[in-house]
Amino acid sequence: EIVMTQSPATLSVSPGERATLSCRASRSVTSNLVWYQQRPGQAPRLLIYGASTRATGIPARFSASGSGTEFTLTIRSLQSEDFTVYYCQQYNNWPITFGQGTRLEIK
Amino acid sequence: EVQLVDSGGGLVKPGGSLRLSCAASGFTFSTYNMCWVRQAPGKGLEWVSTISTTSTYIYYADSVKGRFTISRDNAKNSLYLQLNSLRAEDTAVYFCAREGEFYASGNYYKGLDYWGQGTLVTVSS
């Protein structure tokens, strides 16, 4: 099983600033990496697929990069609605696995 | 508009069974792989199972293999998850999700692009 490790567990950033979230795979997942956002009480929302491509309707302030084992999600000009939980997920190998999540909180 | 509506959750005793349903609309259900993802209270996301378009390929997480059964009825635009031999650690919100396929940079990629609202399964005596 590929273990996905997200860091940090909690990130404190001020509104308007930039947040950088990391996701590491225990072995290569090539570019088969997805990012989701989950707000309280809601289902997850697809943000990024293919490690770096924004899903339909996702604002340009969200960007992502990486391949292999190291991945980054960057959110610039943080808005109030961005302060929530983010998950990475790999589907390069079965079983599909998620990271444990990074909670982005207001500093 | 794409919609996935989860139902069937509830309170069940350890060792009991439950059948979850996911009603799909707004897209050609038979052309998409579908999956179930769960989330224990206050915890992260855990993939449970995936079923291919014609049910040819089915995958399960080790934690549910042999106890849960995923199925689909393309004529009814519905996805199901039969939960047997339930344990306290199966307590979670269960989401159905559509596996989208996307083309970018010369390759095809996947992602869960639409989700149901989730249905809560509580296993307790």
mmCIF file with all atom_site columns, C-alpha atoms in Angstrom:
data_model
loop_
_atom_site.group_PDB
_atom_site.id
_atom_site.type_symbol
_atom_site.label_atom_id
_atom_site.label_alt_id
_atom_site.label_comp_id
_atom_site.label_asym_id
_atom_site.label_entity_id
_atom_site.label_seq_id
_atom_site.pdbx_PDB_ins_code
_atom_site.Cartn_x
_atom_site.Cartn_y
_atom_site.Cartn_z
_atom_site.occupancy
_atom_site.B_iso_or_equiv
_atom_site.pdbx_formal_charge
_atom_site.auth_seq_id
_atom_site.auth_comp_id
_atom_site.auth_asym_id
_atom_site.auth_atom_id
_atom_site.pdbx_PDB_model_num
ATOM 1   C CA . GLU A 1 1   ? 0.000   0.000   0.000   1.00 0.00 ? 1   GLU A CA 1
ATOM 2   C CA . ILE A 1 2   ? 1.256   3.472   -0.856  1.00 0.00 ? 2   ILE A CA 1
ATOM 3   C CA . VAL A 1 3   ? 1.236   5.698   2.212   1.00 0.00 ? 3   VAL A CA 1
ATOM 4   C CA . MET A 1 4   ? 0.444   9.352   1.587   1.00 0.00 ? 4   MET A CA 1
ATOM 5   C CA . THR A 1 5   ? 1.821   11.754  4.187   1.00 0.00 ? 5   THR A CA 1
ATOM 6   C CA . GLN A 1 6   ? 0.640   15.348  4.290   1.00 0.00 ? 6   GLN A CA 1
ATOM 7   C CA . SER A 1 7   ? 2.447   18.116  6.085   1.00 0.00 ? 7   SER A CA 1
ATOM 8   C CA . PRO A 1 8   ? 1.944   20.061  8.130   1.00 0.00 ? 8   PRO A CA 1
ATOM 9   C CA . ALA A 1 9   ? -1.102  18.652  9.910   1.00 0.00 ? 9   ALA A CA 1
ATOM 10  C CA . THR A 1 10  ? -2.223  22.209  10.631  1.00 0.00 ? 10  THR A CA 1
ATOM 11  C CA . LEU A 1 11  ? -1.086  25.357  8.878   1.00 0.00 ? 11  LEU A CA 1
ATOM 12  C CA . SER A 1 12  ? -1.777  28.840  10.238  1.00 0.00 ? 12  SER A CA 1
ATOM 13  C CA . VAL A 1 13  ? -1.741  31.614  7.648   1.00 0.00 ? 13  VAL A CA 1
ATOM 14  C CA . SER A 1 14  ? -3.191  35.118  7.512   1.00 0.00 ? 14  SER A CA 1
ATOM 15  C CA . PRO A 1 15  ? -5.920  36.018  5.009   1.00 0.00 ? 15  PRO A CA 1
ATOM 16  C CA . GLY A 1 16  ? -4.438  37.431  1.837   1.00 0.00 ? 16  GLY A CA 1
ATOM 17  C CA . GLU A 1 17  ? -1.207  35.511  2.310   1.00 0.00 ? 17  GLU A CA 1
ATOM 18  C CA . ARG A 1 18  ? -0.021  32.346  0.596   1.00 0.00 ? 18  ARG A CA 1
ATOM 19  C CA . ALA A 1 19  ? -0.275  28.776  1.899   1.00 0.00 ? 19  ALA A CA 1
ATOM 20  C CA . THR A 1 20  ? 1.884   25.884  0.795   1.00 0.00 ? 20  THR A CA 1
ATOM 21  C CA . LEU A 1 21  ? 0.719   22.356  1.585   1.00 0.00 ? 21  LEU A CA 1
ATOM 22  C CA . SER A 1 22  ? 2.827   19.260  1.016   1.00 0.00 ? 22  SER A CA 1
ATOM 23  C CA . CYS A 1 23  ? 2.028   15.661  0.192   1.00 0.00 ? 23  CYS A CA 1
ATOM 24  C CA . ARG A 1 24  ? 4.572   12.873  0.036   1.00 0.00 ? 24  ARG A CA 1
ATOM 25  C CA . ALA A 1 25  ? 4.082   9.360   -1.316  1.00 0.00 ? 25  ALA A CA 1
ATOM 26  C CA . SER A 1 26  ? 5.925   6.362   0.099   1.00 0.00 ? 26  SER A CA 1
ATOM 27  C CA . ARG A 1 27  ? 6.805   5.394   -3.466  1.00 0.00 ? 27  ARG A CA 1
ATOM 28  C CA . SER A 1 28  ? 6.253   6.933   -6.864  1.00 0.00 ? 28  SER A CA 1
ATOM 29  C CA . VAL A 1 29  ? 2.711   7.666   -7.979  1.00 0.00 ? 29  VAL A CA 1
ATOM 30  C CA . THR A 1 30  ? 3.953   9.431   -11.153 1.00 0.00 ? 30  THR A CA 1
ATOM 31  C CA . SER A 1 31  ? 1.395   12.216  -11.752 1.00 0.00 ? 31  SER A CA 1
ATOM 32  C CA . ASN A 1 32  ? -1.641  10.223  -10.579 1.00 0.00 ? 32  ASN A CA 1
ATOM 33  C CA . LEU A 1 33  ? -2.228  12.566  -7.682  1.00 0.00 ? 33  LEU A CA 1
ATOM 34  C CA . VAL A 1 34  ? -5.396  14.451  -6.802  1.00 0.00 ? 34  VAL A CA 1
ATOM 35  C CA . TRP A 1 35  ? -6.137  17.240  -4.327  1.00 0.00 ? 35  TRP A CA 1
ATOM 36  C CA . TYR A 1 36  ? -9.501  17.769  -2.624  1.00 0.00 ? 36  TYR A CA 1
ATOM 37  C CA . GLN A 1 37  ? -10.906 20.464  -0.407  1.00 0.00 ? 37  GLN A CA 1
ATOM 38  C CA . GLN A 1 38  ? -13.433 19.588  2.276   1.00 0.00 ? 38  GLN A CA 1
ATOM 39  C CA . ARG A 1 39  ? -15.439 22.175  4.166   1.00 0.00 ? 39  ARG A CA 1
ATOM 40  C CA . PRO A 1 40  ? -17.182 21.234  7.446   1.00 0.00 ? 40  PRO A CA 1
ATOM 41  C CA . GLY A 1 41  ? -20.291 19.156  6.929   1.00 0.00 ? 41  GLY A CA 1
ATOM 42  C CA . GLN A 1 42  ? -19.741 18.897  3.192   1.00 0.00 ? 42  GLN A CA 1
ATOM 43  C CA . ALA A 1 43  ? -18.487 16.292  0.757   1.00 0.00 ? 43  ALA A CA 1
ATOM 44  C CA . PRO A 1 44  ? -14.983 16.744  -0.609  1.00 0.00 ? 44  PRO A CA 1
ATOM 45  C CA . ARG A 1 45  ? -14.544 18.913  -3.686  1.00 0.00 ? 45  ARG A CA 1
ATOM 46  C CA . LEU A 1 46  ? -12.127 18.076  -6.479  1.00 0.00 ? 46  LEU A CA 1
ATOM 47  C CA . LEU A 1 47  ? -9.473  20.785  -6.815  1.00 0.00 ? 47  LEU A CA 1
ATOM 48  C CA . ILE A 1 48  ? -6.580  19.348  -8.810  1.00 0.00 ? 48  ILE A CA 1
ATOM 49  C CA . TYR A 1 49  ? -6.061  16.253  -10.949 1.00 0.00 ? 49  TYR A CA 1
ATOM 50  C CA . GLY A 1 50  ? -2.980  14.964  -12.704 1.00 0.00 ? 50  GLY A CA 1
ATOM 51  C CA . ALA A 1 51  ? -0.919  16.559  -9.922  1.00 0.00 ? 51  ALA A CA 1
ATOM 52  C CA . SER A 1 52  ? -1.133  20.037  -11.432 1.00 0.00 ? 52  SER A CA 1
ATOM 53  C CA . THR A 1 53  ? -4.326  20.695  -13.451 1.00 0.00 ? 53  THR A CA 1
ATOM 54  C CA . ARG A 1 54  ? -7.136  22.662  -11.872 1.00 0.00 ? 54  ARG A CA 1
ATOM 55  C CA . ALA A 1 55  ? -10.579 21.079  -12.048 1.00 0.00 ? 55  ALA A CA 1
ATOM 56  C CA . THR A 1 56  ? -13.446 22.961  -13.657 1.00 0.00 ? 56  THR A CA 1
ATOM 57  C CA . GLY A 1 57  ? -14.453 26.041  -11.723 1.00 0.00 ? 57  GLY A CA 1
ATOM 58  C CA . ILE A 1 58  ? -11.466 26.101  -9.393  1.00 0.00 ? 58  ILE A CA 1
ATOM 59  C CA . PRO A 1 59  ? -10.046 29.613  -8.984  1.00 0.00 ? 59  PRO A CA 1
ATOM 60  C CA . ALA A 1 60  ? -6.624  30.395  -10.397 1.00 0.00 ? 60  ALA A CA 1
ATOM 61  C CA . ARG A 1 61  ? -5.284  31.180  -6.911  1.00 0.00 ? 61  ARG A CA 1
ATOM 62  C CA . PHE A 1 62  ? -5.042  27.405  -6.474  1.00 0.00 ? 62  PHE A CA 1
ATOM 63  C CA . SER A 1 63  ? -1.989  25.837  -8.092  1.00 0.00 ? 63  SER A CA 1
ATOM 64  C CA . ALA A 1 64  ? -0.186  22.554  -7.654  1.00 0.00 ? 64  ALA A CA 1
ATOM 65  C CA . SER A 1 65  ? 2.976   20.848  -8.759  1.00 0.00 ? 65  SER A CA 1
ATOM 66  C CA . GLY A 1 66  ? 5.057   17.749  -8.318  1.00 0.00 ? 66  GLY A CA 1
ATOM 67  C CA . SER A 1 67  ? 5.491   14.233  -9.632  1.00 0.00 ? 67  SER A CA 1
ATOM 68  C CA . GLY A 1 68  ? 6.816   10.968  -8.342  1.00 0.00 ? 68  GLY A CA 1
ATOM 69  C CA . THR A 1 69  ? 6.768   11.231  -4.577  1.00 0.00 ? 69  THR A CA 1
ATOM 70  C CA . GLU A 1 70  ? 6.695   14.953  -3.756  1.00 0.00 ? 70  GLU A CA 1
ATOM 71  C CA . PHE A 1 71  ? 3.708   17.196  -4.362  1.00 0.00 ? 71  PHE A CA 1
ATOM 72  C CA . THR A 1 72  ? 2.695   20.705  -3.405  1.00 0.00 ? 72  THR A CA 1
ATOM 73  C CA . LEU A 1 73  ? -0.596  22.593  -3.319  1.00 0.00 ? 73  LEU A CA 1
ATOM 74  C CA . THR A 1 74  ? -0.255  26.364  -3.188  1.00 0.00 ? 74  THR A CA 1
ATOM 75  C CA . ILE A 1 75  ? -3.095  28.739  -2.431  1.00 0.00 ? 75  ILE A CA 1
ATOM 76  C CA . ARG A 1 76  ? -2.285  32.410  -2.866  1.00 0.00 ? 76  ARG A CA 1
ATOM 77  C CA . SER A 1 77  ? -4.265  35.435  -1.699  1.00 0.00 ? 77  SER A CA 1
ATOM 78  C CA . LEU A 1 78  ? -6.127  33.323  0.853   1.00 0.00 ? 78  LEU A CA 1
ATOM 79  C CA . GLN A 1 79  ? -9.839  34.012  1.121   1.00 0.00 ? 79  GLN A CA 1
ATOM 80  C CA . SER A 1 80  ? -11.979 33.234  4.163   1.00 0.00 ? 80  SER A CA 1
ATOM 81  C CA . GLU A 1 81  ? -13.588 30.244  2.416   1.00 0.00 ? 81  GLU A CA 1
ATOM 82  C CA . ASP A 1 82  ? -10.167 28.660  1.837   1.00 0.00 ? 82  ASP A CA 1
ATOM 83  C CA . PHE A 1 83  ? -9.615  27.976  5.538   1.00 0.00 ? 83  PHE A CA 1
ATOM 84  C CA . THR A 1 84  ? -10.615 24.354  5.758   1.00 0.00 ? 84  THR A CA 1
ATOM 85  C CA . VAL A 1 85  ? -9.154  20.870  5.240   1.00 0.00 ? 85  VAL A CA 1
ATOM 86  C CA . TYR A 1 86  ? -7.247  19.611  2.200   1.00 0.00 ? 86  TYR A CA 1
ATOM 87  C CA . TYR A 1 87  ? -6.511  16.012  1.201   1.00 0.00 ? 87  TYR A CA 1
ATOM 88  C CA . CYS A 1 88  ? -4.230  14.466  -1.375  1.00 0.00 ? 88  CYS A CA 1
ATOM 89  C CA . GLN A 1 89  ? -5.057  11.113  -2.945  1.00 0.00 ? 89  GLN A CA 1
ATOM 90  C CA . GLN A 1 90  ? -3.134  8.711   -5.153  1.00 0.00 ? 90  GLN A CA 1
ATOM 91  C CA . TYR A 1 91  ? -4.665  6.281   -7.592  1.00 0.00 ? 91  TYR A CA 1
ATOM 92  C CA . ASN A 1 92  ? -1.493  5.024   -9.240  1.00 0.00 ? 92  ASN A CA 1
ATOM 93  C CA . ASN A 1 93  ? -1.747  1.719   -7.375  1.00 0.00 ? 93  ASN A CA 1
ATOM 94  C CA . TRP A 1 94  ? -4.484  -0.204  -5.616  1.00 0.00 ? 94  TRP A CA 1
ATOM 95  C CA . PRO A 1 95  ? -5.578  0.403   -2.980  1.00 0.00 ? 95  PRO A CA 1
ATOM 96  C CA . ILE A 1 96  ? -6.372  4.043   -3.564  1.00 0.00 ? 96  ILE A CA 1
ATOM 97  C CA . THR A 1 97  ? -5.034  5.975   -0.590  1.00 0.00 ? 97  THR A CA 1
ATOM 98  C CA . PHE A 1 98  ? -5.570  9.428   0.878   1.00 0.00 ? 98  PHE A CA 1
ATOM 99  C CA . GLY A 1 99  ? -3.299  11.562  2.960   1.00 0.00 ? 99  GLY A CA 1
ATOM 100 C CA . GLN A 1 100 ? -4.445  12.295  6.499   1.00 0.00 ? 100 GLN A CA 1
ATOM 101 C CA . GLY A 1 101 ? -5.273  15.880  5.590   1.00 0.00 ? 101 GLY A CA 1
ATOM 102 C CA . THR A 1 102 ? -3.933  19.362  6.285   1.00 0.00 ? 102 THR A CA 1
ATOM 103 C CA . ARG A 1 103 ? -6.112  21.800  8.169   1.00 0.00 ? 103 ARG A CA 1
ATOM 104 C CA . LEU A 1 104 ? -5.599  25.388  7.026   1.00 0.00 ? 104 LEU A CA 1
ATOM 105 C CA . GLU A 1 105 ? -6.515  27.811  9.780   1.00 0.00 ? 105 GLU A CA 1
ATOM 106 C CA . ILE A 1 106 ? -6.612  31.556  10.138  1.00 0.00 ? 106 ILE A CA 1
ATOM 107 C CA . LYS A 1 107 ? -3.578  33.034  11.838  1.00 0.00 ? 107 LYS A CA 1
ATOM 108 C CA . GLU B 2 1   ? -27.029 18.919  -13.323 1.00 0.00 ? 1   GLU B CA 1
ATOM 109 C CA . VAL B 2 2   ? -25.067 15.973  -11.966 1.00 0.00 ? 2   VAL B CA 1
ATOM 110 C CA . GLN B 2 3   ? -26.507 14.658  -8.705  1.00 0.00 ? 3   GLN B CA 1
ATOM 111 C CA . LEU B 2 4   ? -25.620 11.789  -6.442  1.00 0.00 ? 4   LEU B CA 1
ATOM 112 C CA . VAL B 2 5   ? -27.961 11.080  -3.542  1.00 0.00 ? 5   VAL B CA 1
ATOM 113 C CA . ASP B 2 6   ? -26.786 8.688   -0.845  1.00 0.00 ? 6   ASP B CA 1
ATOM 114 C CA . SER B 2 7   ? -29.226 6.856   1.393   1.00 0.00 ? 7   SER B CA 1
ATOM 115 C CA . GLY B 2 8   ? -29.592 3.805   3.606   1.00 0.00 ? 8   GLY B CA 1
ATOM 116 C CA . GLY B 2 9   ? -27.476 4.713   6.604   1.00 0.00 ? 9   GLY B CA 1
ATOM 117 C CA . GLY B 2 10  ? -28.590 4.213   10.175  1.00 0.00 ? 10  GLY B CA 1
ATOM 118 C CA . LEU B 2 11  ? -27.876 2.652   13.547  1.00 0.00 ? 11  LEU B CA 1
ATOM 119 C CA . VAL B 2 12  ? -26.992 -1.036  13.497  1.00 0.00 ? 12  VAL B CA 1
ATOM 120 C CA . LYS B 2 13  ? -25.633 -3.439  16.091  1.00 0.00 ? 13  LYS B CA 1
ATOM 121 C CA . PRO B 2 14  ? -22.187 -5.029  15.743  1.00 0.00 ? 14  PRO B CA 1
ATOM 122 C CA . GLY B 2 15  ? -22.417 -8.004  13.432  1.00 0.00 ? 15  GLY B CA 1
ATOM 123 C CA . GLY B 2 16  ? -25.417 -6.522  11.662  1.00 0.00 ? 16  GLY B CA 1
ATOM 124 C CA . SER B 2 17  ? -25.968 -5.569  8.043   1.00 0.00 ? 17  SER B CA 1
ATOM 125 C CA . LEU B 2 18  ? -26.997 -2.539  6.065   1.00 0.00 ? 18  LEU B CA 1
ATOM 126 C CA . ARG B 2 19  ? -27.412 -1.681  2.392   1.00 0.00 ? 19  ARG B CA 1
ATOM 127 C CA . LEU B 2 20  ? -26.445 1.749   1.155   1.00 0.00 ? 20  LEU B CA 1
ATOM 128 C CA . SER B 2 21  ? -27.760 3.201   -2.091  1.00 0.00 ? 21  SER B CA 1
ATOM 129 C CA . CYS B 2 22  ? -26.639 6.023   -4.321  1.00 0.00 ? 22  CYS B CA 1
ATOM 130 C CA . ALA B 2 23  ? -29.071 7.403   -6.885  1.00 0.00 ? 23  ALA B CA 1
ATOM 131 C CA . ALA B 2 24  ? -27.401 9.113   -9.821  1.00 0.00 ? 24  ALA B CA 1
ATOM 132 C CA . SER B 2 25  ? -28.860 11.622  -12.236 1.00 0.00 ? 25  SER B CA 1
ATOM 133 C CA . GLY B 2 26  ? -27.768 14.257  -14.732 1.00 0.00 ? 26  GLY B CA 1
ATOM 134 C CA . PHE B 2 27  ? -25.160 12.125  -16.494 1.00 0.00 ? 27  PHE B CA 1
ATOM 135 C CA . THR B 2 28  ? -24.800 8.814   -18.322 1.00 0.00 ? 28  THR B CA 1
ATOM 136 C CA . PHE B 2 29  ? -24.272 6.634   -15.270 1.00 0.00 ? 29  PHE B CA 1
ATOM 137 C CA . SER B 2 30  ? -23.277 3.530   -17.221 1.00 0.00 ? 30  SER B CA 1
ATOM 138 C CA . THR B 2 31  ? -20.171 5.210   -18.627 1.00 0.00 ? 31  THR B CA 1
ATOM 139 C CA . TYR B 2 32  ? -18.489 6.054   -15.313 1.00 0.00 ? 32  TYR B CA 1
ATOM 140 C CA . ASN B 2 33  ? -16.646 4.007   -12.734 1.00 0.00 ? 33  ASN B CA 1
ATOM 141 C CA . MET B 2 34  ? -18.111 4.637   -9.307  1.00 0.00 ? 34  MET B CA 1
ATOM 142 C CA . CYS B 2 35  ? -16.778 4.309   -5.805  1.00 0.00 ? 35  CYS B CA 1
ATOM 143 C CA . TRP B 2 36  ? -17.515 4.564   -2.098  1.00 0.00 ? 36  TRP B CA 1
ATOM 144 C CA . VAL B 2 37  ? -15.388 6.602   0.295   1.00 0.00 ? 37  VAL B CA 1
ATOM 145 C CA . ARG B 2 38  ? -15.981 6.807   4.030   1.00 0.00 ? 38  ARG B CA 1
ATOM 146 C CA . GLN B 2 39  ? -15.054 9.198   6.790   1.00 0.00 ? 39  GLN B CA 1
ATOM 147 C CA . ALA B 2 40  ? -15.122 8.247   10.454  1.00 0.00 ? 40  ALA B CA 1
ATOM 148 C CA . PRO B 2 41  ? -16.247 11.019  12.830  1.00 0.00 ? 41  PRO B CA 1
ATOM 149 C CA . GLY B 2 42  ? -13.547 13.682  13.037  1.00 0.00 ? 42  GLY B CA 1
ATOM 150 C CA . LYS B 2 43  ? -11.181 11.659  10.846  1.00 0.00 ? 43  LYS B CA 1
ATOM 151 C CA . GLY B 2 44  ? -9.874  11.700  7.307   1.00 0.00 ? 44  GLY B CA 1
ATOM 152 C CA . LEU B 2 45  ? -11.090 10.120  4.102   1.00 0.00 ? 45  LEU B CA 1
ATOM 153 C CA . GLU B 2 46  ? -10.784 6.388   3.477   1.00 0.00 ? 46  GLU B CA 1
ATOM 154 C CA . TRP B 2 47  ? -11.407 4.786   0.100   1.00 0.00 ? 47  TRP B CA 1
ATOM 155 C CA . VAL B 2 48  ? -13.682 1.742   0.441   1.00 0.00 ? 48  VAL B CA 1
ATOM 156 C CA . SER B 2 49  ? -14.440 0.288   -2.980  1.00 0.00 ? 49  SER B CA 1
ATOM 157 C CA . THR B 2 50  ? -14.553 0.957   -6.727  1.00 0.00 ? 50  THR B CA 1
ATOM 158 C CA . ILE B 2 51  ? -16.663 -0.693  -9.425  1.00 0.00 ? 51  ILE B CA 1
ATOM 159 C CA . SER B 2 52  ? -16.102 -0.363  -13.162 1.00 0.00 ? 52  SER B CA 1
ATOM 160 C CA . THR B 2 53  ? -18.784 0.601   -15.660 1.00 0.00 ? 53  THR B CA 1
ATOM 161 C CA . THR B 2 54  ? -19.991 -2.931  -16.385 1.00 0.00 ? 54  THR B CA 1
ATOM 162 C CA . SER B 2 55  ? -19.064 -4.367  -12.979 1.00 0.00 ? 55  SER B CA 1
ATOM 163 C CA . THR B 2 56  ? -16.208 -6.292  -14.573 1.00 0.00 ? 56  THR B CA 1
ATOM 164 C CA . TYR B 2 57  ? -13.621 -4.845  -12.224 1.00 0.00 ? 57  TYR B CA 1
ATOM 165 C CA . ILE B 2 58  ? -14.229 -4.453  -8.506  1.00 0.00 ? 58  ILE B CA 1
ATOM 166 C CA . TYR B 2 59  ? -11.722 -3.411  -5.868  1.00 0.00 ? 59  TYR B CA 1
ATOM 167 C CA . TYR B 2 60  ? -11.975 -3.233  -2.085  1.00 0.00 ? 60  TYR B CA 1
ATOM 168 C CA . ALA B 2 61  ? -9.920  -1.844  0.746   1.00 0.00 ? 61  ALA B CA 1
ATOM 169 C CA . ASP B 2 62  ? -8.441  -4.607  2.874   1.00 0.00 ? 62  ASP B CA 1
ATOM 170 C CA . SER B 2 63  ? -10.396 -3.278  5.857   1.00 0.00 ? 63  SER B CA 1
ATOM 171 C CA . VAL B 2 64  ? -13.720 -4.229  4.245   1.00 0.00 ? 64  VAL B CA 1
ATOM 172 C CA . LYS B 2 65  ? -12.799 -7.097  1.924   1.00 0.00 ? 65  LYS B CA 1
ATOM 173 C CA . GLY B 2 66  ? -15.006 -10.124 2.505   1.00 0.00 ? 66  GLY B CA 1
ATOM 174 C CA . ARG B 2 67  ? -17.578 -8.092  4.441   1.00 0.00 ? 67  ARG B CA 1
ATOM 175 C CA . PHE B 2 68  ? -18.720 -5.383  2.033   1.00 0.00 ? 68  PHE B CA 1
ATOM 176 C CA . THR B 2 69  ? -20.041 -5.847  -1.512  1.00 0.00 ? 69  THR B CA 1
ATOM 177 C CA . ILE B 2 70  ? -20.279 -3.086  -4.092  1.00 0.00 ? 70  ILE B CA 1
ATOM 178 C CA . SER B 2 71  ? -22.721 -3.392  -6.979  1.00 0.00 ? 71  SER B CA 1
ATOM 179 C CA . ARG B 2 72  ? -24.503 -1.256  -9.519  1.00 0.00 ? 72  ARG B CA 1
ATOM 180 C CA . ASP B 2 73  ? -27.638 -1.317  -11.632 1.00 0.00 ? 73  ASP B CA 1
ATOM 181 C CA . ASN B 2 74  ? -27.059 0.737   -14.754 1.00 0.00 ? 74  ASN B CA 1
ATOM 182 C CA . ALA B 2 75  ? -30.715 0.433   -15.776 1.00 0.00 ? 75  ALA B CA 1
ATOM 183 C CA . LYS B 2 76  ? -31.693 2.125   -12.509 1.00 0.00 ? 76  LYS B CA 1
ATOM 184 C CA . ASN B 2 77  ? -28.751 4.576   -12.417 1.00 0.00 ? 77  ASN B CA 1
ATOM 185 C CA . SER B 2 78  ? -27.916 3.271   -8.979  1.00 0.00 ? 78  SER B CA 1
ATOM 186 C CA . LEU B 2 79  ? -24.877 2.246   -6.979  1.00 0.00 ? 79  LEU B CA 1
ATOM 187 C CA . TYR B 2 80  ? -25.042 0.046   -3.887  1.00 0.00 ? 80  TYR B CA 1
ATOM 188 C CA . LEU B 2 81  ? -22.874 -1.024  -0.986  1.00 0.00 ? 81  LEU B CA 1
ATOM 189 C CA . GLN B 2 82  ? -23.901 -4.050  1.067   1.00 0.00 ? 82  GLN B CA 1
ATOM 190 C CA . LEU B 2 83  ? -22.327 -3.892  4.503   1.00 0.00 ? 83  LEU B CA 1
ATOM 191 C CA . ASN B 2 84  ? -22.200 -7.169  6.455   1.00 0.00 ? 84  ASN B CA 1
ATOM 192 C CA . SER B 2 85  ? -20.547 -8.229  9.707   1.00 0.00 ? 85  SER B CA 1
ATOM 193 C CA . LEU B 2 86  ? -20.378 -4.609  10.769  1.00 0.00 ? 86  LEU B CA 1
ATOM 194 C CA . ARG B 2 87  ? -17.916 -3.506  13.413  1.00 0.00 ? 87  ARG B CA 1
ATOM 195 C CA . ALA B 2 88  ? -17.684 -0.402  15.570  1.00 0.00 ? 88  ALA B CA 1
ATOM 196 C CA . GLU B 2 89  ? -14.788 0.807   13.419  1.00 0.00 ? 89  GLU B CA 1
ATOM 197 C CA . ASP B 2 90  ? -17.083 0.878   10.371  1.00 0.00 ? 90  ASP B CA 1
ATOM 198 C CA . THR B 2 91  ? -18.915 3.828   11.919  1.00 0.00 ? 91  THR B CA 1
ATOM 199 C CA . ALA B 2 92  ? -18.555 6.628   9.395   1.00 0.00 ? 92  ALA B CA 1
ATOM 200 C CA . VAL B 2 93  ? -20.235 8.829   6.851   1.00 0.00 ? 93  VAL B CA 1
ATOM 201 C CA . TYR B 2 94  ? -20.257 6.925   3.572   1.00 0.00 ? 94  TYR B CA 1
ATOM 202 C CA . PHE B 2 95  ? -20.013 8.933   0.360   1.00 0.00 ? 95  PHE B CA 1
ATOM 203 C CA . CYS B 2 96  ? -20.594 7.657   -3.144  1.00 0.00 ? 96  CYS B CA 1
ATOM 204 C CA . ALA B 2 97  ? -18.501 9.386   -5.781  1.00 0.00 ? 97  ALA B CA 1
ATOM 205 C CA . ARG B 2 98  ? -18.114 9.442   -9.535  1.00 0.00 ? 98  ARG B CA 1
ATOM 206 C CA . GLU B 2 99  ? -14.695 8.721   -10.984 1.00 0.00 ? 99  GLU B CA 1
ATOM 207 C CA . GLY B 2 100 ? -14.144 11.349  -13.631 1.00 0.00 ? 100 GLY B CA 1
ATOM 208 C CA . GLU B 2 101 ? -11.589 10.980  -16.373 1.00 0.00 ? 101 GLU B CA 1
ATOM 209 C CA . PHE B 2 102 ? -9.715  14.012  -17.616 1.00 0.00 ? 102 PHE B CA 1
ATOM 210 C CA . TYR B 2 103 ? -7.295  14.689  -20.448 1.00 0.00 ? 103 TYR B CA 1
ATOM 211 C CA . ALA B 2 104 ? -4.332  16.954  -19.786 1.00 0.00 ? 104 ALA B CA 1
ATOM 212 C CA . SER B 2 105 ? -0.792  17.274  -21.107 1.00 0.00 ? 105 SER B CA 1
ATOM 213 C CA . GLY B 2 106 ? -1.204  14.289  -23.396 1.00 0.00 ? 106 GLY B CA 1
ATOM 214 C CA . ASN B 2 107 ? -2.388  11.938  -20.674 1.00 0.00 ? 107 ASN B CA 1
ATOM 215 C CA . TYR B 2 108 ? -5.618  10.790  -19.061 1.00 0.00 ? 108 TYR B CA 1
ATOM 216 C CA . TYR B 2 109 ? -6.068  11.320  -15.358 1.00 0.00 ? 109 TYR B CA 1
ATOM 217 C CA . LYS B 2 110 ? -8.726  10.434  -12.846 1.00 0.00 ? 110 LYS B CA 1
ATOM 218 C CA . GLY B 2 111 ? -10.369 12.154  -9.925  1.00 0.00 ? 111 GLY B CA 1
ATOM 219 C CA . LEU B 2 112 ? -13.573 11.923  -7.911  1.00 0.00 ? 112 LEU B CA 1
ATOM 220 C CA . ASP B 2 113 ? -15.423 14.825  -9.463  1.00 0.00 ? 113 ASP B CA 1
ATOM 221 C CA . TYR B 2 114 ? -18.915 14.456  -8.024  1.00 0.00 ? 114 TYR B CA 1
ATOM 222 C CA . TRP B 2 115 ? -19.879 13.240  -4.570  1.00 0.00 ? 115 TRP B CA 1
ATOM 223 C CA . GLY B 2 116 ? -23.069 12.379  -2.774  1.00 0.00 ? 116 GLY B CA 1
ATOM 224 C CA . GLN B 2 117 ? -23.958 14.201  0.409   1.00 0.00 ? 117 GLN B CA 1
ATOM 225 C CA . GLY B 2 118 ? -23.034 11.178  2.497   1.00 0.00 ? 118 GLY B CA 1
ATOM 226 C CA . THR B 2 119 ? -25.042 8.813   4.685   1.00 0.00 ? 119 THR B CA 1
ATOM 227 C CA . LEU B 2 120 ? -24.106 8.072   8.297   1.00 0.00 ? 120 LEU B CA 1
ATOM 228 C CA . VAL B 2 121 ? -23.620 4.506   9.429   1.00 0.00 ? 121 VAL B CA 1
ATOM 229 C CA . THR B 2 122 ? -23.362 4.022   13.190  1.00 0.00 ? 122 THR B CA 1
ATOM 230 C CA . VAL B 2 123 ? -22.395 0.620   14.535  1.00 0.00 ? 123 VAL B CA 1
ATOM 231 C CA . SER B 2 124 ? -23.136 0.377   18.229  1.00 0.00 ? 124 SER B CA 1
ATOM 232 C CA . SER B 2 125 ? -24.827 -1.915  20.697  1.00 0.00 ? 125 SER B CA 1
#
